[in-house]
Short mmCIF file of C-alpha atoms and ligand atoms in Angstrom, two decimals:
data_model
loop_
_atom_site.label_atom_id
_atom_site.label_comp_id
_atom_site.label_asym_id
_atom_site.label_seq_id
_atom_site.Cartn_x
_atom_site.Cartn_y
_atom_site.Cartn_z
CA UNK A 1 -43.09 8.38 -6.87
CA UNK A 2 -40.93 10.10 -4.43
CA UNK A 3 -38.05 8.52 -2.59
CA UNK A 4 -39.06 8.33 1.30
CA UNK A 5 -35.56 8.51 2.57
CA UNK A 6 -36.22 12.24 1.43
CA UNK A 7 -38.52 12.74 4.34
CA UNK A 8 -36.37 10.92 7.02
CA UNK A 9 -34.02 12.47 9.30
CA UNK A 10 -30.19 11.42 8.78
CA UNK A 11 -26.87 11.85 10.18
CA UNK A 12 -22.98 11.46 9.51
CA UNK A 13 -22.31 8.30 11.47
CA UNK A 14 -20.66 9.02 14.78
CA UNK A 15 -17.55 6.76 13.69
CA UNK A 16 -16.95 8.97 10.64
CA UNK A 17 -14.35 11.47 10.08
CA UNK A 18 -14.35 13.38 6.78
CA UNK A 19 -11.00 14.91 5.26
CA UNK A 20 -11.22 17.35 2.71
CA UNK A 21 -9.85 16.89 -0.47
CA UNK A 22 -9.57 19.04 -3.72
CA UNK A 23 -12.42 16.96 -5.24
CA UNK A 24 -14.39 16.69 -2.36
CA UNK A 25 -13.70 14.52 0.59
CA UNK A 26 -12.54 11.43 1.80
CA UNK A 27 -14.66 9.61 4.56
CA UNK A 28 -13.15 7.34 6.92
CA UNK A 29 -15.46 5.12 9.16
CA UNK A 30 -13.00 4.10 12.19
CA UNK A 31 -15.42 0.91 13.12
CA UNK A 32 -15.57 -1.11 9.95
CA UNK A 33 -12.21 0.96 8.70
CA UNK A 34 -13.95 1.61 5.19
CA UNK A 35 -12.76 4.08 3.17
CA UNK A 36 -15.08 6.26 0.83
CA UNK A 37 -14.57 9.10 -1.60
CA UNK A 38 -17.00 11.72 -1.88
CA UNK A 39 -16.32 13.05 -5.40
CA UNK A 40 -18.29 16.22 -5.00
CA UNK A 41 -18.03 19.27 -2.93
CA UNK A 42 -21.89 19.36 -2.98
CA UNK A 43 -22.25 16.05 -1.79
CA UNK A 44 -19.78 16.63 1.22
CA UNK A 45 -21.91 19.69 1.92
CA UNK A 46 -24.91 17.60 2.32
CA UNK A 47 -23.64 14.96 4.26
CA UNK A 48 -22.17 17.69 6.77
CA UNK A 49 -25.89 19.56 7.11
CA UNK A 50 -27.66 16.01 7.71
CA UNK A 51 -27.73 16.38 11.35
CA UNK A 52 -29.29 20.06 11.13
CA UNK A 53 -32.28 19.20 9.26
CA UNK A 54 -35.42 17.09 10.55
CA UNK A 55 -35.73 15.61 6.83
CA UNK A 56 -33.13 14.87 4.31
CA UNK A 57 -34.70 16.86 1.93
CA UNK A 58 -34.07 20.35 4.05
CA UNK A 59 -30.32 19.19 4.12
CA UNK A 60 -30.34 19.12 0.44
CA UNK A 61 -32.28 22.38 -0.08
CA UNK A 62 -30.07 23.94 2.33
CA UNK A 63 -26.43 22.85 0.23
CA UNK A 64 -28.64 24.17 -2.91
CA UNK A 65 -29.31 21.22 -4.85
CA UNK A 66 -31.98 21.63 -7.25
CA UNK A 67 -35.20 19.51 -6.60
CA UNK A 68 -34.69 17.94 -9.83
CA UNK A 69 -31.54 16.09 -8.51
CA UNK A 70 -32.94 14.98 -4.86
CA UNK A 71 -33.70 12.12 -6.18
CA UNK A 72 -30.31 11.04 -7.75
CA UNK A 73 -28.66 12.36 -4.62
CA UNK A 74 -30.73 9.86 -2.45
CA UNK A 75 -29.44 7.42 -4.14
CA UNK A 76 -25.82 8.47 -3.78
CA UNK A 77 -26.87 8.78 0.10
CA UNK A 78 -28.32 5.43 0.09
CA UNK A 79 -24.78 3.76 -0.92
CA UNK A 80 -23.25 5.70 1.77
CA UNK A 81 -25.69 4.20 4.46
CA UNK A 82 -24.79 0.68 3.25
CA UNK A 83 -21.29 0.79 4.62
CA UNK A 84 -22.94 3.06 7.56
CA UNK A 85 -20.84 6.17 6.47
CA UNK A 86 -24.56 7.97 7.13
CA UNK A 87 -27.22 6.44 9.12
CA UNK A 88 -30.79 7.26 10.06
CA UNK A 89 -31.17 9.40 13.01
CA UNK A 90 -33.28 7.26 15.37
CA UNK A 91 -30.33 4.82 15.27
CA UNK A 92 -27.95 7.61 16.59
CA UNK A 93 -28.33 5.93 20.58
CA UNK A 94 -27.30 2.42 19.23
CA UNK B 1 17.27 14.81 -12.89
CA UNK B 2 13.84 14.53 -14.09
CA UNK B 3 12.57 11.04 -13.01
CA UNK B 4 8.91 11.29 -14.09
CA UNK B 5 7.41 9.86 -17.26
CA UNK B 6 6.99 12.61 -20.09
CA UNK B 7 4.47 15.30 -18.70
CA UNK B 8 2.65 18.00 -20.19
CA UNK B 9 4.94 21.33 -20.26
CA UNK B 10 2.04 23.81 -18.92
CA UNK B 11 0.98 21.76 -15.67
CA UNK B 12 -2.43 20.79 -16.22
CA UNK B 13 -5.07 21.69 -14.02
CA UNK B 14 -6.88 19.13 -11.96
CA UNK B 15 -10.23 18.49 -13.61
CA UNK B 16 -13.59 18.99 -11.91
CA UNK B 17 -15.14 15.67 -11.48
CA UNK B 18 -14.03 12.95 -13.23
CA UNK B 19 -13.08 9.64 -12.25
CA UNK B 20 -11.12 9.00 -9.01
CA UNK B 21 -7.92 7.72 -11.02
CA UNK B 22 -8.23 11.22 -12.76
CA UNK B 23 -8.35 12.87 -9.49
CA UNK B 24 -5.48 10.69 -8.13
CA UNK B 25 -3.29 11.39 -10.63
CA UNK B 26 -3.05 14.92 -9.27
CA UNK B 27 -2.45 13.87 -5.78
CA UNK B 28 -4.07 14.20 -2.58
CA UNK B 29 -3.74 16.75 0.54
CA UNK B 30 -2.40 13.91 2.61
CA UNK B 31 -1.80 10.16 1.42
CA UNK B 32 -4.31 7.14 1.88
CA UNK B 33 -1.64 4.38 1.72
CA UNK B 34 0.99 5.60 3.90
CA UNK B 35 3.76 2.79 4.67
CA UNK B 36 6.12 3.66 7.81
CA UNK B 37 9.24 1.24 8.20
CA UNK B 38 10.20 1.96 11.68
CA UNK B 39 13.45 -0.05 11.54
CA UNK B 40 15.77 -1.60 9.16
CA UNK B 41 16.90 -3.91 11.76
CA UNK B 42 15.42 -7.45 11.40
CA UNK B 43 16.05 -11.07 12.46
CA UNK B 44 15.62 -12.52 9.15
CA UNK B 45 17.49 -11.81 5.94
CA UNK B 46 14.91 -12.50 3.21
CA UNK B 47 16.53 -12.84 -0.15
CA UNK B 48 14.04 -10.54 -1.85
CA UNK B 49 13.41 -7.89 0.81
CA UNK B 50 12.38 -4.66 -0.72
CA UNK B 51 14.15 -2.58 1.73
CA UNK B 52 17.35 -4.47 1.95
CA UNK B 53 17.05 -4.80 6.25
CA UNK B 54 19.12 -6.50 8.16
CA UNK B 55 21.04 -3.93 10.21
CA UNK B 56 19.79 -1.11 12.54
CA UNK B 57 20.28 2.30 10.92
CA UNK B 58 21.89 4.44 14.07
CA UNK B 59 20.00 7.36 13.19
CA UNK B 60 16.67 5.62 13.73
CA UNK B 61 14.36 7.95 14.91
CA UNK B 62 13.81 7.93 18.61
CA UNK B 63 10.64 7.52 20.52
CA UNK B 64 9.81 10.94 21.05
CA UNK B 65 10.38 11.65 17.28
CA UNK B 66 8.10 8.67 16.24
CA UNK B 67 5.39 10.13 18.69
CA UNK B 68 5.69 13.64 17.05
CA UNK B 69 5.21 11.85 13.80
CA UNK B 70 2.19 10.09 14.98
CA UNK B 71 0.65 13.70 16.13
CA UNK B 72 1.79 15.25 12.65
CA UNK B 73 -0.35 12.01 10.80
CA UNK B 74 -3.39 12.79 13.30
CA UNK B 75 -3.23 16.47 12.43
CA UNK B 76 -3.45 15.57 8.82
CA UNK B 77 -5.97 13.15 9.32
CA UNK B 78 -4.59 10.16 8.01
CA UNK B 79 -6.57 7.58 9.36
CA UNK B 80 -4.34 4.68 9.14
CA UNK B 81 -0.75 3.64 8.54
CA UNK B 82 0.87 0.36 7.43
CA UNK B 83 3.69 -0.34 9.74
CA UNK B 84 6.84 -2.38 8.55
CA UNK B 85 10.54 -2.75 8.60
CA UNK B 86 12.70 -4.63 9.03
CA UNK B 87 10.89 -6.49 11.73
CA UNK B 88 9.56 -3.50 13.40
CA UNK B 89 8.80 -5.51 16.80
CA UNK B 90 12.15 -5.52 17.23
CA UNK B 91 11.93 -2.15 18.53
CA UNK B 92 11.69 -1.87 22.03
CA UNK B 93 9.27 0.66 21.91
CA UNK B 94 7.08 -0.84 19.11
CA UNK B 95 4.18 -1.52 21.06
CA UNK B 96 4.15 1.65 22.86
CA UNK B 97 3.99 3.05 19.56
CA UNK B 98 1.25 1.06 18.35
CA UNK B 99 -0.70 2.21 21.44
CA UNK B 100 0.04 6.08 21.00
CA UNK B 101 -1.20 5.99 17.34
CA UNK B 102 -4.22 4.07 17.80
CA UNK B 103 -4.71 6.41 20.71
CA UNK B 104 -4.28 9.52 18.36
CA UNK B 105 -6.96 8.38 15.93
CA UNK B 106 -4.14 6.61 13.69
CA UNK B 107 -5.09 2.84 13.06
CA UNK B 108 -2.31 0.64 12.48
CA UNK B 109 -1.87 -2.54 10.54
CA UNK B 110 1.96 -3.79 11.05
CA UNK B 111 3.48 -6.53 9.18
CA UNK B 112 5.83 -8.83 10.73
CA UNK B 113 7.26 -12.39 10.39
CA UNK B 114 5.83 -13.07 13.08
CA UNK B 115 8.44 -14.19 15.52
CA UNK B 116 7.26 -11.67 18.41
CA UNK B 117 3.84 -12.77 18.13
CA UNK B 118 3.77 -14.85 21.49
CA UNK B 119 0.30 -15.86 23.14
CA UNK B 120 0.33 -12.92 25.33
CA UNK B 121 0.74 -10.59 22.90
CA UNK B 122 -1.75 -12.11 20.69
CA UNK B 123 -4.15 -11.47 23.56
CA UNK B 124 -3.16 -8.19 23.62
CA UNK B 125 -3.75 -7.62 19.89
CA UNK B 126 -7.22 -9.61 20.03
CA UNK B 127 -8.14 -7.11 22.78
CA UNK B 128 -7.50 -3.80 20.91
CA UNK B 129 -9.65 -2.58 18.06
CA UNK B 130 -7.97 -0.53 15.20
CA UNK B 131 -4.46 -2.85 15.24
CA UNK B 132 -4.31 -5.03 12.15
CA UNK B 133 -1.63 -7.53 12.07
CA UNK B 134 -0.18 -8.88 8.57
CA UNK B 135 2.18 -12.17 8.76
CA UNK B 136 4.36 -12.65 5.85
CA UNK B 137 4.56 -15.64 4.07
CA UNK B 138 6.21 -16.81 0.70
CA UNK B 139 5.42 -20.09 0.36
CA UNK B 140 2.62 -22.57 1.35
CA UNK B 141 4.96 -25.36 2.36
CA UNK B 142 8.48 -25.01 4.67
CA UNK B 143 10.25 -25.72 1.74
CA UNK B 144 9.37 -23.19 -0.78
CA UNK B 145 9.12 -20.50 1.95
CA UNK B 146 12.22 -20.97 3.71
CA UNK B 147 14.39 -21.18 0.50
CA UNK B 148 13.45 -17.31 0.17
CA UNK B 149 12.81 -16.22 3.78
CA UNK B 150 15.43 -18.32 5.85
CA UNK B 151 15.39 -21.77 7.63
CA UNK B 152 12.64 -21.92 10.31
CA UNK B 153 10.60 -18.69 9.15
CA UNK B 154 7.83 -20.89 7.84
CA UNK B 155 7.55 -22.51 11.41
CA UNK B 156 7.58 -19.15 13.00
CA UNK B 157 4.92 -17.69 10.65
CA UNK B 158 2.18 -20.61 10.95
CA UNK B 159 2.77 -20.10 14.98
CA UNK B 160 1.89 -16.92 15.19
CA UNK B 161 -1.10 -17.52 13.06
CA UNK B 162 -1.84 -20.05 15.22
CA UNK B 163 -1.29 -18.01 18.51
CA UNK B 164 -3.73 -15.17 16.73
CA UNK B 165 -6.38 -17.48 16.18
CA UNK B 166 -6.59 -19.01 19.54
CA UNK B 167 -6.37 -15.65 21.37
CA UNK B 168 -9.71 -14.88 19.51
CA UNK B 169 -8.01 -12.48 16.79
CA UNK B 170 -9.86 -12.43 14.05
CA UNK B 171 -9.34 -11.72 10.24
CA UNK B 172 -5.19 -11.72 10.38
CA UNK B 173 -3.78 -11.20 7.29
CA UNK B 174 -1.06 -13.57 5.18
CA UNK B 175 0.78 -11.70 3.12
CA UNK B 176 2.21 -13.37 0.14
CA UNK B 177 4.71 -12.14 -2.50
CA UNK B 178 3.92 -13.94 -5.48
CA UNK B 179 6.97 -15.97 -6.99
CA UNK B 180 7.65 -18.29 -9.80
CA UNK B 181 7.94 -20.84 -6.85
CA UNK B 182 4.85 -20.50 -5.00
CA UNK B 183 2.20 -19.55 -7.70
CA UNK B 184 1.22 -23.10 -8.00
CA UNK B 185 0.57 -22.86 -4.41
CA UNK B 186 -2.56 -20.31 -4.82
CA UNK B 187 -4.99 -22.62 -3.62
CA UNK B 188 -2.91 -24.15 -0.75
CA UNK B 189 -2.37 -20.61 0.96
CA UNK B 190 -6.14 -19.65 0.57
CA UNK B 191 -6.75 -23.29 2.46
CA UNK B 192 -3.78 -21.73 4.95
CA UNK B 193 -5.61 -18.39 5.45
CA UNK B 194 -8.84 -20.55 5.71
CA UNK B 195 -7.72 -22.45 8.63
CA UNK B 196 -6.47 -19.79 10.90
CA UNK B 197 -9.43 -17.52 9.99
CA UNK B 198 -7.17 -15.11 8.03
CA UNK B 199 -7.45 -13.08 5.03
CA UNK B 200 -4.71 -14.06 2.07
CA UNK B 201 -3.45 -11.03 0.39
CA UNK B 202 -1.24 -11.53 -2.55
CA UNK B 203 1.21 -8.83 -3.82
CA UNK B 204 3.75 -8.57 -6.32
CA UNK B 205 7.54 -9.18 -6.46
CA UNK B 206 9.30 -6.31 -7.45
CA UNK B 207 13.00 -6.02 -8.16
CA UNK B 208 13.36 -3.55 -5.20
CA UNK B 209 15.87 -3.53 -2.54
CA UNK B 210 17.74 -7.19 -2.81
CA UNK B 211 14.78 -8.06 -4.60
CA UNK B 212 16.71 -6.90 -7.41
CA UNK B 213 19.39 -9.60 -7.01
CA UNK B 214 16.71 -12.49 -7.37
CA UNK B 215 14.15 -10.93 -9.56
CA UNK B 216 15.47 -12.63 -12.69
CA UNK B 217 14.98 -16.23 -10.86
CA UNK B 218 11.94 -15.57 -8.69
CA UNK B 219 9.51 -13.30 -11.21
CA UNK B 220 6.62 -15.20 -12.44
CA UNK B 221 7.02 -16.45 -16.15
CA UNK B 222 4.17 -15.10 -18.48
CA UNK B 223 2.45 -18.41 -18.12
CA UNK B 224 2.18 -17.74 -14.50
CA UNK B 225 1.15 -14.34 -14.61
CA UNK B 226 -1.78 -15.72 -16.66
CA UNK B 227 -2.41 -18.50 -14.29
CA UNK B 228 -2.43 -15.88 -11.18
CA UNK B 229 -4.93 -13.43 -13.29
CA UNK B 230 -7.26 -16.10 -13.72
CA UNK B 231 -6.88 -17.16 -10.19
CA UNK B 232 -7.30 -13.53 -9.03
CA UNK B 233 -10.72 -13.19 -11.43
CA UNK B 234 -12.14 -16.71 -9.88
CA UNK B 235 -11.16 -15.80 -6.18
CA UNK B 236 -10.18 -11.92 -6.16
CA UNK B 237 -13.54 -11.20 -4.11
CA UNK B 238 -11.98 -12.69 -0.68
CA UNK B 239 -8.05 -11.99 -1.34
CA UNK B 240 -6.55 -8.59 -0.98
CA UNK B 241 -3.93 -7.52 -3.54
CA UNK B 242 -2.95 -4.24 -2.37
CA UNK B 243 -3.45 -3.28 -5.90
CA UNK B 244 -0.65 -4.72 -6.94
CA UNK B 245 -1.58 -6.42 -10.39
CA UNK B 246 -2.85 -3.56 -12.31
CA UNK B 247 -0.51 -4.53 -14.96
CA UNK B 248 -2.41 -7.65 -15.54
CA UNK B 249 -5.29 -5.82 -16.42
CA UNK B 250 -4.28 -5.69 -19.91
CA UNK B 251 -5.35 -9.27 -20.05
CA UNK B 252 -8.62 -8.21 -20.47
CA UNK B 253 -10.76 -7.12 -17.34
CA UNK B 254 -9.56 -4.97 -14.64
CA UNK B 255 -8.96 -6.21 -11.34
CA UNK B 256 -10.68 -4.09 -8.36
CA UNK B 257 -8.59 -1.16 -7.14
CA UNK B 258 -7.52 1.86 -8.38
CA UNK B 259 -5.15 0.83 -11.17
CA UNK B 260 -2.52 3.30 -10.98
CA UNK B 261 0.62 4.17 -9.40
CA UNK B 262 -0.02 6.18 -6.81
CA UNK B 263 3.57 6.69 -5.77
CA UNK B 264 3.72 10.09 -4.58
CA UNK B 265 0.12 10.98 -5.15
CA UNK B 266 -1.67 8.80 -2.96
CA UNK B 267 0.89 6.24 -1.66
CA UNK B 268 4.52 7.18 0.26
CA UNK B 269 7.13 5.86 2.42
CA UNK B 270 8.53 7.06 5.66
CA UNK B 271 11.89 5.11 6.39
CA UNK B 272 13.21 4.38 9.77
CA UNK B 273 15.43 7.80 9.76
CA UNK B 274 12.31 10.03 8.69
CA UNK B 275 13.25 9.63 4.90
CA UNK B 276 10.11 10.11 2.69
CA UNK B 277 10.00 8.29 -0.41
CA UNK B 278 7.30 8.11 -3.36
CA UNK B 279 6.75 4.26 -2.72
CA UNK B 280 7.80 1.31 0.05
CA UNK B 281 9.22 -0.18 -3.40
CA UNK B 282 11.44 2.81 -4.19
CA UNK B 283 14.05 3.13 -1.40
CA UNK B 284 16.39 4.98 -3.55
CA UNK B 285 18.02 8.72 -3.88
CA UNK B 286 15.93 9.29 -7.12
CA UNK B 287 12.68 8.84 -5.05
CA UNK B 288 13.65 10.54 -2.06
CA UNK B 289 11.45 13.62 -1.72
CA UNK B 290 12.91 14.90 1.64
CA UNK B 291 12.80 14.02 5.49
CA UNK B 292 10.10 14.60 7.91
CA UNK B 293 12.72 16.03 10.39
CA UNK B 294 12.83 19.47 8.53
CA UNK B 295 11.38 22.07 9.49
CA UNK B 296 7.60 21.80 7.25
CA UNK B 297 7.62 18.30 8.68
CA UNK B 298 6.17 15.41 6.56
CA UNK B 299 3.23 17.72 5.57
CA UNK B 300 5.45 19.67 3.70
CA UNK B 301 7.26 16.92 1.95
CA UNK B 302 4.07 15.50 0.95
CA UNK B 303 2.26 18.54 -0.38
CA UNK B 304 5.24 20.74 -1.67
CA UNK B 305 8.39 18.56 -2.31
CA UNK B 306 9.67 18.97 -6.13
CA UNK B 307 9.69 15.26 -6.62
CA UNK B 308 5.91 14.60 -5.48
CA UNK B 309 4.95 17.67 -7.57
CA UNK B 310 6.33 16.18 -10.54
CA UNK B 311 4.63 12.83 -9.97
CA UNK B 312 1.29 14.47 -9.29
CA UNK B 313 0.11 14.88 -13.43
CA UNK B 314 -1.05 12.65 -15.89
CA UNK B 315 1.53 10.76 -18.18
CA UNK B 316 0.88 12.10 -21.75
CA UNK B 317 3.88 10.38 -23.74
CA UNK B 318 5.83 7.30 -24.03
CA UNK B 319 5.36 4.13 -25.78
CA UNK B 320 2.39 2.97 -23.34
CA UNK B 321 0.03 5.66 -24.10
CA UNK B 322 -0.41 4.22 -27.34
CA UNK B 323 -1.27 0.88 -26.36
CA UNK B 324 -4.85 0.08 -26.39
CA UNK B 325 -4.70 -1.11 -23.00
CA UNK B 326 -3.19 2.25 -21.51
CA UNK B 327 -6.42 2.85 -19.59
CA UNK B 328 -6.09 -0.03 -17.42
CA UNK B 329 -2.65 -0.91 -17.04
CA UNK B 330 -1.17 2.68 -17.15
CA UNK B 331 2.15 1.06 -18.14
CA UNK B 332 2.44 -0.80 -14.96
CA UNK B 333 4.96 -0.18 -11.92
CA UNK B 334 7.35 2.77 -12.22
CA UNK B 335 9.68 1.03 -9.45
CA UNK B 336 9.70 -2.25 -11.43
CA UNK B 337 10.91 -0.26 -14.43
CA UNK B 338 13.43 1.87 -12.37
CA UNK B 339 15.12 -1.29 -10.95
CA UNK B 340 15.15 -3.26 -14.18
CA UNK B 341 16.73 -0.09 -15.94
CA UNK B 342 13.77 0.16 -18.18
CA UNK B 343 12.48 3.74 -19.37
CA UNK B 344 9.71 4.92 -16.94
CA UNK B 345 7.58 5.90 -19.59
CA UNK B 346 7.88 2.38 -21.33
CA UNK B 347 6.08 -0.91 -20.60
CA UNK B 348 6.44 -2.57 -17.33
CA UNK B 349 9.34 -5.41 -17.71
CA UNK B 350 6.42 -7.96 -16.96
CA UNK B 351 4.11 -6.31 -19.25
CA UNK B 352 1.64 -9.15 -20.46
CA UNK B 353 1.72 -7.93 -24.19
CA UNK B 354 5.23 -9.02 -23.98
CA UNK B 355 6.97 -5.58 -24.50
CA UNK B 356 8.75 -5.96 -21.50
CA UNK B 357 10.59 -9.04 -22.16
CA UNK B 358 11.77 -7.30 -25.61
CA UNK B 359 12.66 -4.44 -23.64
CA UNK B 360 14.45 -6.34 -20.80
CA UNK B 361 16.53 -7.76 -23.63
CA UNK B 362 17.66 -4.66 -24.86
CA UNK B 363 20.34 -2.07 -23.76
CA UNK B 364 19.66 -0.96 -20.42
CA UNK B 365 21.58 0.08 -17.27
CA UNK B 366 20.24 -1.84 -13.91
CA UNK B 367 20.73 1.25 -11.47
CA UNK B 368 23.24 0.43 -8.50
CA UNK B 369 21.28 -0.04 -5.44
CA UNK B 370 21.83 3.51 -3.54
CA UNK B 371 20.57 1.98 0.31
CA UNK B 372 21.48 -1.21 1.76
CA UNK B 373 21.12 -2.60 5.33
CA UNK B 374 21.93 -5.73 4.43
CA UNK B 375 24.07 -7.44 7.09
CA UNK B 376 27.60 -7.77 5.68
CA UNK B 377 27.55 -11.75 6.99
CA UNK B 378 24.89 -13.94 6.15
CA UNK B 379 23.62 -15.58 9.12
CA UNK B 380 23.25 -19.40 9.69
CA UNK B 381 19.92 -19.43 9.00
CA UNK B 382 19.97 -17.30 5.92
CA UNK B 383 18.05 -18.23 3.08
CA UNK B 384 19.60 -20.12 0.44
CA UNK B 385 18.44 -17.52 -2.51
CA UNK B 386 19.83 -14.98 -0.15
CA UNK B 387 23.58 -16.40 -0.96
CA UNK B 388 22.69 -17.02 -4.57
CA UNK B 389 21.88 -13.46 -4.89
CA UNK B 390 24.88 -12.04 -2.94
CA UNK B 391 27.46 -13.77 -4.76
CA UNK B 392 26.27 -12.74 -7.80
CA UNK B 393 26.60 -8.89 -6.94
CA UNK B 394 29.30 -9.19 -4.31
CA UNK B 395 32.50 -8.27 -6.87
CA UNK B 396 30.71 -4.59 -7.43
CA UNK B 397 31.16 -2.10 -5.46
CA UNK B 398 28.06 0.07 -4.42
CA UNK B 399 29.54 3.10 -6.23
CA UNK B 400 30.46 1.41 -9.51
CA UNK B 401 28.46 2.82 -12.18
CA UNK B 402 30.02 0.95 -15.05
CA UNK B 403 27.01 -0.38 -17.25
CA UNK B 404 29.02 -3.64 -17.52
CA UNK B 405 29.46 -3.91 -13.54
CA UNK B 406 27.26 -6.52 -12.26
CA UNK B 407 25.77 -7.64 -15.41
CA UNK B 408 25.23 -11.18 -16.16
CA UNK B 409 28.50 -12.21 -17.93
CA UNK B 410 27.45 -16.12 -18.33
S1 SF4 C 501 6.19 2.56 -7.93
FE1 SF4 C 501 5.09 0.32 -8.24
S2 SF4 C 501 4.67 -0.16 -6.25
FE2 SF4 C 501 5.15 1.94 -6.22
S3 SF4 C 501 2.96 2.88 -6.39
FE3 SF4 C 501 3.75 3.05 -8.36
S4 SF4 C 501 2.94 0.75 -9.20
FE4 SF4 C 501 2.70 0.86 -6.91
S1 SF4 C 502 2.58 -1.91 -23.29
FE1 SF4 C 502 2.20 -0.59 -21.31
S2 SF4 C 502 0.02 0.01 -21.13
FE2 SF4 C 502 0.40 -1.53 -22.71
S3 SF4 C 502 -0.17 -3.45 -21.73
FE3 SF4 C 502 2.27 -3.35 -21.73
S4 SF4 C 502 3.01 -1.87 -19.99
FE4 SF4 C 502 0.67 -2.16 -20.32
#
């Protein structure tokens, strides 16, 4: 069964800044002051591409993530959504 | 002179992937825990002050220079800074600098003894996002607190907490340095924090600054370290520690946090005159990487100073690397070892396996303080312990390198 998240539109939260680091990036949320480390450059790329794609799977493809890893990436992104690093795009106006 | 513990001869390349700790050992493009002490001036003279504060340094950075530093922090995407001192609110431009920082996407947490947190200031603080306040309290009773921090300081701190709570400021931090005299009060500290809607933050006493004078008397006993560890295991979720106690990880389970010495890797200190040190607990010439007034500014010191480059590699040698707990404990705190005269690649003076005690009992040369902004005369409200510490050290001049100088001859 494929993850529903893959079909949804997502975006980097507007309160989050990404700072490039040798291992990937550091994401800082100015609202809840949470600091998160994105440990793979590929994940950073996906997060950056989110808003340009109508579906998460599109961003994953654009970042060159092989299809058999999409589920794993969805799980990692879900964890980022828990602290509002990324959010579903329909919430943008909130 | 080489200060870092033994490192590989050919510099190792940063591994791809791996754990965050492995990545952090190689340093980051910008610190994630930056402390900036705005002034060495202080209305108090705590016996264990890590920065030996008291008198203002006349070379203190001007308002304009401080703003230029903030601009640079913004460019480097350093999202928040811990401001301290001395007592930072003593600077007449303190609130101006806090506002400037916040307006430039640099969030602020500042540490204070509370004496300037009036009801009006508390209102202002409650009205701004991105400013966090940390009140220092080293005893859950006036008796225990004031012995280290000076007469009246307990009441001042609680008044500040009350002002913050009454103004609707949520989640102030209460910062406690854990000592032999207050480890038995952990539950009481927690109760105070709950009463004021604050979060408790426990940190480790390190023999830094004037802390070197009182460390022997004040650092927790081995039994108290165990007590602290057990308490943190039971209550740790709601208590901050600033990653202070990773040497306790050798009791068994790791405490939450990074569990590595971040000095010069992810941590550093900017002092009031713009000197950049590897860590707030390492204000000593040995750990001075440079000054941010130099041409390349803070960024160059952080990214390319010799000292920081040297600190950014994994430790490979030394007695600790053979210890079964090395992965969790990493040999403990570099500053604690340095200021107690222990080898930097050996065990922490408070090594929970007991190796620290053995090392402390052996031959060692405690380095003389290289920076001191203490007042020459203690004030009327000075803490009892300050005078004890000062008496012990007074006969020794600051530049006396004789190994017996200042030693406890009793
Ligand atoms: S020197 Fe000690 S206090 Fe400083 S970063 Fe290292 S472990 Fe922490
Ligand atoms: S010997 Fe070193 S690594 Fe082992 S517990 Fe002691 S300080 Fe930690």
